[in-house]
Short mmCIF file of N, CA and C in Angstrom, two decimals:
data_model
loop_
_atom_site.label_atom_id
_atom_site.label_comp_id
_atom_site.label_asym_id
_atom_site.label_seq_id
_atom_site.Cartn_x
_atom_site.Cartn_y
_atom_site.Cartn_z
N MET A 1 74.70 80.84 67.95
CA MET A 1 75.40 81.77 69.27
C MET A 1 74.80 81.29 70.43
N LYS A 2 73.42 81.66 70.68
CA LYS A 2 72.52 81.61 71.63
C LYS A 2 72.57 80.26 72.22
N ASP A 3 72.78 79.20 71.50
CA ASP A 3 73.10 77.71 71.93
C ASP A 3 74.42 77.71 72.96
N VAL A 4 75.50 78.35 72.28
CA VAL A 4 76.70 78.50 72.81
C VAL A 4 76.73 79.22 74.28
N THR A 5 76.24 80.15 74.29
CA THR A 5 76.00 81.09 75.38
C THR A 5 75.24 80.44 76.55
N ARG A 6 74.11 79.63 76.24
CA ARG A 6 73.17 78.61 77.10
C ARG A 6 74.22 77.74 77.87
N ALA A 7 74.93 77.26 76.86
CA ALA A 7 75.76 76.28 77.58
C ALA A 7 76.63 76.42 78.61
N LEU A 8 77.06 77.92 78.51
CA LEU A 8 78.21 78.45 79.22
C LEU A 8 77.38 78.91 80.68
N VAL A 9 76.33 79.22 80.72
CA VAL A 9 75.55 80.17 81.77
C VAL A 9 74.47 79.53 82.10
N ARG A 10 74.03 79.30 83.35
CA ARG A 10 73.12 78.53 83.90
C ARG A 10 71.56 79.77 83.76
N SER A 11 70.40 79.17 83.70
CA SER A 11 69.32 79.80 83.08
C SER A 11 68.68 80.34 84.63
N PRO A 12 67.88 81.34 84.68
CA PRO A 12 67.16 81.52 85.65
C PRO A 12 66.79 80.89 86.49
N SER A 13 65.86 79.59 85.75
CA SER A 13 64.95 78.78 86.73
C SER A 13 66.22 77.62 87.03
N GLN A 14 67.34 77.12 86.59
CA GLN A 14 68.02 76.42 87.33
C GLN A 14 68.35 77.03 88.53
N LYS A 15 68.91 78.84 88.66
CA LYS A 15 69.51 79.17 89.82
C LYS A 15 68.39 79.31 91.01
N SER A 16 66.97 79.66 90.64
CA SER A 16 65.93 79.72 91.67
C SER A 16 65.21 78.38 91.91
N GLN A 17 66.26 77.04 91.43
CA GLN A 17 65.40 75.99 92.03
C GLN A 17 66.36 75.53 93.41
N GLY A 18 66.98 76.38 93.91
CA GLY A 18 67.79 76.17 95.16
C GLY A 18 69.03 75.28 95.01
N HIS A 19 69.22 74.43 93.93
CA HIS A 19 70.30 73.24 93.65
C HIS A 19 71.30 73.65 92.51
N GLN A 20 72.75 73.47 92.88
CA GLN A 20 73.43 73.74 91.77
C GLN A 20 73.63 72.72 90.90
N SER A 21 73.38 73.13 89.55
CA SER A 21 73.48 72.32 88.28
C SER A 21 74.90 72.20 87.63
N HIS A 22 75.54 71.51 87.51
CA HIS A 22 76.65 71.65 86.87
C HIS A 22 76.89 70.82 85.45
N GLU A 23 77.37 71.29 84.41
CA GLU A 23 77.34 70.77 83.30
C GLU A 23 78.99 70.09 83.03
N TYR A 24 79.21 68.90 83.29
CA TYR A 24 80.86 68.72 83.01
C TYR A 24 80.99 68.19 81.61
N MET A 25 82.30 69.24 81.35
CA MET A 25 82.68 68.88 79.58
C MET A 25 84.13 68.74 79.53
N SER A 26 84.81 68.33 78.53
CA SER A 26 86.13 68.30 78.37
C SER A 26 86.74 69.49 78.30
N ALA A 27 87.82 69.67 78.57
CA ALA A 27 88.62 70.80 78.03
C ALA A 27 88.46 71.15 76.72
N GLU A 28 88.35 70.22 76.09
CA GLU A 28 88.32 70.69 74.27
C GLU A 28 86.72 71.21 74.02
N THR A 29 85.81 70.82 74.80
CA THR A 29 84.57 71.17 74.63
C THR A 29 84.34 72.36 74.87
N LEU A 30 84.92 72.74 76.36
CA LEU A 30 84.69 74.08 76.64
C LEU A 30 85.64 75.30 75.59
N LEU A 31 86.66 74.89 75.44
CA LEU A 31 87.69 75.68 74.56
C LEU A 31 86.74 75.85 73.20
N LEU A 32 86.25 74.81 72.65
CA LEU A 32 85.64 75.24 71.55
C LEU A 32 84.30 76.10 71.67
N LYS A 33 83.54 76.10 72.75
CA LYS A 33 82.44 76.79 73.17
C LYS A 33 82.71 78.18 73.57
N LEU A 34 83.91 78.52 74.18
CA LEU A 34 84.58 79.65 74.41
C LEU A 34 85.05 80.49 72.79
N ARG A 35 85.60 79.44 72.22
CA ARG A 35 86.31 79.93 70.72
C ARG A 35 84.93 80.62 69.64
N LEU A 36 83.76 79.96 70.00
CA LEU A 36 82.84 80.24 69.37
C LEU A 36 82.01 81.51 69.95
N ALA A 37 82.10 81.63 71.52
CA ALA A 37 81.50 82.73 71.77
C ALA A 37 82.78 84.14 71.66
N LEU A 38 83.44 83.96 71.58
CA LEU A 38 84.52 85.03 71.02
C LEU A 38 84.28 85.49 69.86
N GLN A 39 84.07 84.73 68.79
CA GLN A 39 84.10 84.97 67.39
C GLN A 39 83.26 85.85 67.41
N PHE A 40 82.15 85.96 68.14
CA PHE A 40 80.69 86.93 68.42
C PHE A 40 81.49 88.33 68.63
N GLU A 41 82.48 88.43 69.36
CA GLU A 41 82.93 89.57 70.18
C GLU A 41 84.26 90.20 69.10
N GLU A 42 84.36 89.76 68.10
CA GLU A 42 85.75 90.01 67.19
C GLU A 42 85.69 91.53 66.92
N PRO A 43 84.47 91.89 66.34
CA PRO A 43 84.39 93.28 65.95
C PRO A 43 84.87 94.45 67.11
N GLU A 44 84.44 93.98 68.53
CA GLU A 44 84.88 94.93 69.35
C GLU A 44 86.23 94.59 69.71
N ILE A 45 86.86 93.55 69.76
CA ILE A 45 88.24 93.03 69.92
C ILE A 45 89.23 94.18 69.05
N THR A 46 88.79 93.77 67.66
CA THR A 46 89.39 94.44 66.47
C THR A 46 89.49 95.88 66.08
N PHE A 47 88.70 96.41 67.34
CA PHE A 47 88.46 97.96 67.18
C PHE A 47 89.57 98.70 67.50
N ASP A 48 90.05 99.87 67.03
CA ASP A 48 91.40 100.49 67.25
C ASP A 48 91.14 101.28 68.41
N TYR A 49 90.86 101.02 69.73
CA TYR A 49 90.83 101.50 70.65
C TYR A 49 91.90 102.69 71.11
N PHE A 50 93.04 102.24 70.66
CA PHE A 50 94.04 103.07 70.92
C PHE A 50 93.94 104.30 69.94
N LEU A 51 93.75 104.29 68.76
CA LEU A 51 93.67 105.64 67.93
C LEU A 51 92.79 106.33 68.48
N THR A 52 91.44 105.91 68.89
CA THR A 52 90.45 106.92 69.83
C THR A 52 91.17 107.36 71.00
N HIS A 53 91.97 106.49 71.48
CA HIS A 53 92.42 107.19 72.85
C HIS A 53 93.59 108.33 72.51
N ARG A 54 94.33 107.84 71.79
CA ARG A 54 95.26 108.82 71.47
C ARG A 54 94.41 110.32 70.95
N THR A 55 93.47 110.05 69.97
CA THR A 55 92.89 111.48 69.49
C THR A 55 92.20 112.23 70.62
N CYS A 56 91.68 111.79 71.65
CA CYS A 56 91.15 112.10 72.69
C CYS A 56 92.11 112.90 73.78
N TRP A 57 93.07 112.32 73.73
CA TRP A 57 94.14 112.66 74.77
C TRP A 57 94.95 114.03 74.08
N LEU A 58 95.07 113.91 72.46
CA LEU A 58 95.49 115.03 71.76
C LEU A 58 94.38 116.37 72.11
N LEU A 59 93.36 115.76 71.99
CA LEU A 59 91.99 116.76 72.36
C LEU A 59 92.48 117.65 73.26
N LEU A 60 92.52 116.70 74.53
CA LEU A 60 92.84 117.28 75.84
C LEU A 60 94.01 117.87 76.09
N THR A 61 95.06 117.49 75.68
CA THR A 61 96.47 118.31 75.41
C THR A 61 96.14 119.82 74.90
N ASN A 62 95.54 119.77 73.83
CA ASN A 62 95.26 121.19 72.90
C ASN A 62 94.29 121.97 73.75
N ILE A 63 93.28 121.35 74.33
CA ILE A 63 92.56 122.34 75.41
C ILE A 63 93.18 122.67 76.75
N LYS A 64 93.87 121.85 77.00
CA LYS A 64 95.14 122.51 78.41
C LYS A 64 95.84 123.60 77.89
N LYS A 65 96.58 123.35 76.79
CA LYS A 65 97.41 124.56 76.43
C LYS A 65 96.50 125.92 75.93
N ALA A 66 95.29 125.77 75.64
CA ALA A 66 94.65 126.95 75.02
C ALA A 66 94.01 127.32 76.23
N CYS A 67 93.76 126.84 77.28
CA CYS A 67 92.92 127.28 78.41
C CYS A 67 93.79 127.33 79.73
N ALA A 68 95.50 127.25 79.60
CA ALA A 68 96.07 127.26 80.65
C ALA A 68 96.55 128.57 81.51
N ASP A 69 95.93 129.54 80.89
CA ASP A 69 96.18 131.10 81.73
C ASP A 69 94.71 131.31 82.22
N GLN A 70 93.85 130.68 81.77
CA GLN A 70 92.64 130.92 82.48
C GLN A 70 92.33 130.02 83.56
N LEU A 71 92.85 128.69 83.44
CA LEU A 71 93.04 127.90 84.39
C LEU A 71 93.21 128.12 85.71
N ARG A 72 94.65 128.72 85.44
CA ARG A 72 95.76 129.33 86.39
C ARG A 72 94.96 130.56 87.02
N LYS A 73 94.47 131.47 86.60
CA LYS A 73 93.74 132.39 87.33
C LYS A 73 92.68 131.97 88.12
N LEU A 74 91.95 130.86 87.68
CA LEU A 74 90.52 130.35 88.23
C LEU A 74 90.87 129.24 89.50
N PHE A 75 92.04 128.29 89.32
CA PHE A 75 92.28 127.16 90.17
C PHE A 75 93.69 127.20 90.96
N GLY A 76 94.44 128.16 90.27
CA GLY A 76 95.88 128.25 90.75
C GLY A 76 96.82 127.56 90.06
N THR A 77 98.12 127.20 90.48
CA THR A 77 99.08 126.81 89.09
C THR A 77 98.73 125.24 89.48
N GLY A 78 98.29 124.62 90.52
CA GLY A 78 98.48 123.01 90.64
C GLY A 78 97.56 122.22 90.39
N CYS A 79 96.49 123.10 89.81
CA CYS A 79 95.33 122.27 89.41
C CYS A 79 95.64 120.89 88.32
N ILE A 80 96.52 121.30 87.33
CA ILE A 80 96.76 119.98 86.30
C ILE A 80 98.05 120.40 86.34
N GLU A 81 98.95 119.08 87.26
CA GLU A 81 100.32 119.50 87.11
C GLU A 81 100.80 118.11 86.40
N HIS A 82 100.32 117.42 86.18
CA HIS A 82 100.92 115.78 85.39
C HIS A 82 99.69 115.50 84.41
N GLU A 83 100.44 114.69 83.26
CA GLU A 83 99.63 114.16 82.17
C GLU A 83 98.42 113.47 82.41
N ASN A 84 98.89 112.78 83.46
CA ASN A 84 97.52 111.68 83.85
C ASN A 84 96.34 112.58 84.47
N GLN A 85 96.37 113.91 84.64
CA GLN A 85 95.37 114.66 85.15
C GLN A 85 94.48 115.15 84.17
N LEU A 86 94.84 115.10 82.69
CA LEU A 86 94.28 115.76 81.71
C LEU A 86 92.66 115.37 81.87
N SER A 87 92.49 114.31 82.13
CA SER A 87 91.23 114.38 82.10
C SER A 87 90.01 114.92 82.93
N TRP A 88 90.94 115.56 83.95
CA TRP A 88 90.15 116.45 84.88
C TRP A 88 89.71 117.71 84.34
N MET A 89 90.17 117.76 82.98
CA MET A 89 89.93 119.42 82.33
C MET A 89 88.72 119.48 82.19
N VAL A 90 87.74 118.17 82.15
CA VAL A 90 86.44 118.33 81.50
C VAL A 90 85.73 119.17 82.92
N GLY A 91 86.15 118.38 84.37
CA GLY A 91 85.69 118.81 85.41
C GLY A 91 85.85 120.33 85.90
N TYR A 92 87.03 120.58 85.27
CA TYR A 92 87.47 122.01 85.79
C TYR A 92 86.82 122.84 84.84
N ILE A 93 86.54 122.70 83.36
CA ILE A 93 85.47 123.39 82.60
C ILE A 93 84.06 123.76 83.33
N PHE A 94 83.73 122.40 83.78
CA PHE A 94 81.98 122.47 84.15
C PHE A 94 82.41 123.18 85.54
N CYS A 95 83.14 123.01 86.16
CA CYS A 95 83.32 123.80 87.35
C CYS A 95 83.19 125.25 87.13
N ALA A 96 84.10 125.75 86.40
CA ALA A 96 84.19 126.86 85.98
C ALA A 96 82.90 127.60 85.50
N ALA A 97 82.21 126.99 84.74
CA ALA A 97 80.91 127.38 84.05
C ALA A 97 79.45 127.42 85.09
N SER A 98 79.94 126.95 86.28
CA SER A 98 78.71 126.59 87.16
C SER A 98 79.08 127.36 88.45
N GLY A 99 78.37 127.26 89.70
CA GLY A 99 78.34 128.11 90.46
C GLY A 99 79.29 127.00 92.00
N VAL A 100 79.53 125.86 91.40
CA VAL A 100 80.27 125.26 92.44
C VAL A 100 81.55 125.76 92.65
N ASP A 101 82.26 125.79 93.49
CA ASP A 101 83.67 126.09 93.82
C ASP A 101 84.29 125.21 94.15
N HIS A 102 83.94 123.85 94.44
CA HIS A 102 84.75 122.58 94.73
C HIS A 102 84.28 121.67 94.37
N VAL A 103 85.01 120.63 93.61
CA VAL A 103 84.47 119.13 93.16
C VAL A 103 85.29 117.98 93.72
N ALA A 104 85.01 117.03 94.27
CA ALA A 104 85.90 115.77 94.66
C ALA A 104 87.73 116.26 94.68
N ASN A 105 88.18 115.50 93.55
CA ASN A 105 89.68 115.41 93.63
C ASN A 105 90.05 116.78 93.04
N LEU A 106 89.29 117.83 92.56
CA LEU A 106 89.62 119.10 92.00
C LEU A 106 89.99 120.12 92.79
N ALA A 107 91.02 120.93 92.35
CA ALA A 107 91.36 121.75 93.31
C ALA A 107 90.51 123.21 93.16
N PRO A 108 90.32 123.60 94.42
CA PRO A 108 88.98 124.41 94.51
C PRO A 108 89.41 125.51 93.92
N LYS A 109 88.49 126.43 93.59
CA LYS A 109 88.46 127.85 92.90
C LYS A 109 89.27 128.87 93.68
N LYS A 110 90.02 129.29 93.13
CA LYS A 110 90.88 130.60 93.97
C LYS A 110 89.90 131.70 94.12
N LEU A 111 89.36 132.20 93.03
CA LEU A 111 88.37 133.10 92.86
C LEU A 111 86.65 132.34 93.32
N SER A 112 86.26 132.23 94.30
CA SER A 112 85.24 131.35 94.67
C SER A 112 83.73 132.42 94.56
N GLY A 113 82.77 131.75 93.79
CA GLY A 113 81.64 132.44 93.66
C GLY A 113 81.86 133.12 92.21
N GLN A 114 83.09 132.94 91.34
CA GLN A 114 82.90 133.20 90.08
C GLN A 114 82.71 132.35 89.20
N VAL A 115 81.87 132.95 88.21
CA VAL A 115 80.67 132.00 87.28
C VAL A 115 81.63 132.32 85.94
N THR A 116 82.25 131.62 85.25
CA THR A 116 82.48 131.93 83.70
C THR A 116 82.37 130.94 82.96
N SER A 117 81.79 131.21 81.60
CA SER A 117 81.78 129.92 80.39
C SER A 117 83.09 130.44 79.48
N ARG A 118 84.02 131.04 79.86
CA ARG A 118 85.10 131.50 78.72
C ARG A 118 86.06 130.30 78.80
N LEU A 119 86.32 129.30 79.50
CA LEU A 119 86.64 128.45 79.43
C LEU A 119 86.11 126.97 78.45
N MET A 120 84.73 127.33 78.75
CA MET A 120 83.91 126.39 77.90
C MET A 120 84.03 126.96 76.39
N VAL A 121 84.00 128.27 76.33
CA VAL A 121 84.29 128.67 75.04
C VAL A 121 85.37 128.58 73.99
N THR A 122 86.33 128.34 75.07
CA THR A 122 87.91 128.16 74.33
C THR A 122 88.07 126.61 74.07
N ALA A 123 87.33 126.07 75.02
CA ALA A 123 87.70 124.37 74.65
C ALA A 123 86.88 124.16 73.28
N ALA A 124 85.58 124.69 73.09
CA ALA A 124 84.55 124.69 72.24
C ALA A 124 85.57 125.09 70.68
N ALA A 125 86.27 125.90 70.64
CA ALA A 125 86.83 126.48 69.47
C ALA A 125 88.30 125.31 69.40
N VAL A 126 88.67 124.93 70.20
CA VAL A 126 89.94 123.72 70.28
C VAL A 126 88.97 122.73 69.66
N LEU A 127 88.02 122.35 70.17
CA LEU A 127 87.30 121.16 69.29
C LEU A 127 86.85 121.25 68.16
N ASP A 128 86.36 122.32 67.74
CA ASP A 128 85.81 122.82 66.54
C ASP A 128 87.23 122.59 65.43
N SER A 129 88.37 123.39 65.89
CA SER A 129 89.45 123.35 65.24
C SER A 129 90.04 121.96 64.44
N MET A 130 89.70 121.10 65.55
CA MET A 130 90.17 119.75 65.61
C MET A 130 89.27 118.87 64.51
N LEU A 131 88.03 119.37 64.61
CA LEU A 131 86.75 118.74 63.78
C LEU A 131 86.99 118.99 62.66
N THR A 132 87.18 120.33 62.33
CA THR A 132 87.50 120.86 60.85
C THR A 132 88.98 120.23 60.19
N SER A 133 89.68 120.09 61.26
CA SER A 133 91.07 119.43 60.60
C SER A 133 91.01 117.97 60.09
N GLY A 134 89.89 117.36 60.22
CA GLY A 134 89.80 116.04 59.86
C GLY A 134 90.16 115.06 61.13
N MET A 135 90.78 115.52 62.33
CA MET A 135 91.02 114.50 63.22
C MET A 135 89.92 113.98 63.87
N GLY A 136 88.82 114.47 63.89
CA GLY A 136 87.61 113.97 64.62
C GLY A 136 87.21 112.75 63.78
N ALA A 137 87.47 112.53 62.58
CA ALA A 137 86.85 111.70 61.84
C ALA A 137 87.79 110.45 61.48
N LEU A 138 88.82 110.27 62.53
CA LEU A 138 89.96 109.08 62.19
C LEU A 138 89.10 107.96 62.64
N THR A 139 88.46 107.90 63.79
CA THR A 139 87.60 106.98 64.13
C THR A 139 86.66 106.37 63.52
N CYS A 140 85.97 107.34 62.91
CA CYS A 140 84.90 106.87 61.85
C CYS A 140 85.47 106.25 60.66
N ARG A 141 86.44 107.00 60.15
CA ARG A 141 87.02 106.32 59.01
C ARG A 141 87.72 104.60 59.34
N SER A 142 88.24 104.75 60.53
CA SER A 142 88.93 103.18 60.86
C SER A 142 87.46 102.38 61.10
N LEU A 143 86.52 102.75 61.51
CA LEU A 143 85.28 101.87 61.67
C LEU A 143 84.65 101.59 60.02
N ARG A 144 85.00 102.56 59.46
CA ARG A 144 84.30 102.31 58.03
C ARG A 144 85.33 101.43 57.24
N GLU A 145 86.85 101.39 57.28
CA GLU A 145 87.82 100.71 56.55
C GLU A 145 87.77 99.35 57.01
N SER A 146 87.69 99.10 58.20
CA SER A 146 87.92 97.72 58.88
C SER A 146 86.57 97.00 59.13
N HIS A 147 85.56 97.61 59.53
CA HIS A 147 84.60 96.90 59.90
C HIS A 147 83.22 97.17 58.89
N GLY A 148 83.43 98.34 57.79
CA GLY A 148 82.41 98.43 57.10
C GLY A 148 81.06 99.20 57.57
N ILE A 149 81.42 99.87 58.77
CA ILE A 149 80.40 100.47 59.53
C ILE A 149 80.50 102.07 59.17
N HIS A 150 79.37 102.67 58.66
CA HIS A 150 79.36 104.22 58.13
C HIS A 150 78.53 104.75 59.42
N ILE A 151 79.35 106.15 59.88
CA ILE A 151 78.79 106.59 60.79
C ILE A 151 78.44 108.07 59.99
N SER A 152 76.95 108.33 59.99
CA SER A 152 76.67 109.69 59.21
C SER A 152 76.49 110.58 60.28
N ASP A 153 77.05 111.97 59.81
CA ASP A 153 77.03 113.14 60.27
C ASP A 153 75.80 113.59 60.37
N ASP A 154 75.54 115.06 60.47
CA ASP A 154 74.33 115.93 59.95
C ASP A 154 74.61 116.61 58.72
N SER A 155 75.86 116.43 58.16
CA SER A 155 75.95 116.97 56.63
C SER A 155 75.48 115.79 55.90
N ASP A 156 75.71 114.52 56.28
CA ASP A 156 75.21 113.45 55.50
C ASP A 156 73.78 113.47 55.33
N LEU A 157 72.90 113.97 56.23
CA LEU A 157 71.59 113.96 56.06
C LEU A 157 70.94 115.17 55.10
N GLU A 158 71.77 116.01 54.97
CA GLU A 158 71.42 117.01 54.22
C GLU A 158 71.17 116.86 52.56
#
């Protein structure tokens, strides 16, 4: 595998010599080398990122539903208007738990100076319920079934 990568990339000594060194090869040779290099990447390519994305998005949606009233009180009605803003939920939760009143693109706190961990506690409860329902294990199960990779948790160590 290293031979394939070495053939595709110039070495640091070649770069430091100040001259360009080109290796000319046929399209067939280049495609063969690229195919061999990509075979090494196959487990990353075949991993079900969409399953992980859907699980995370479901978690953020559930957190938004559970925290909606608290978010409106702290940040106003316009803090998360569209679904594509769900990832900002994390920023709002940390902003509420810290002394910061405004962060980047997030809506400023309506009640400036107020620090509360209620949002974090609510979000933790939603996360805990998802994990106990088995939703949190979907990605681990996918890795185990498709690639033979077993991820242990704390209960496996006991």
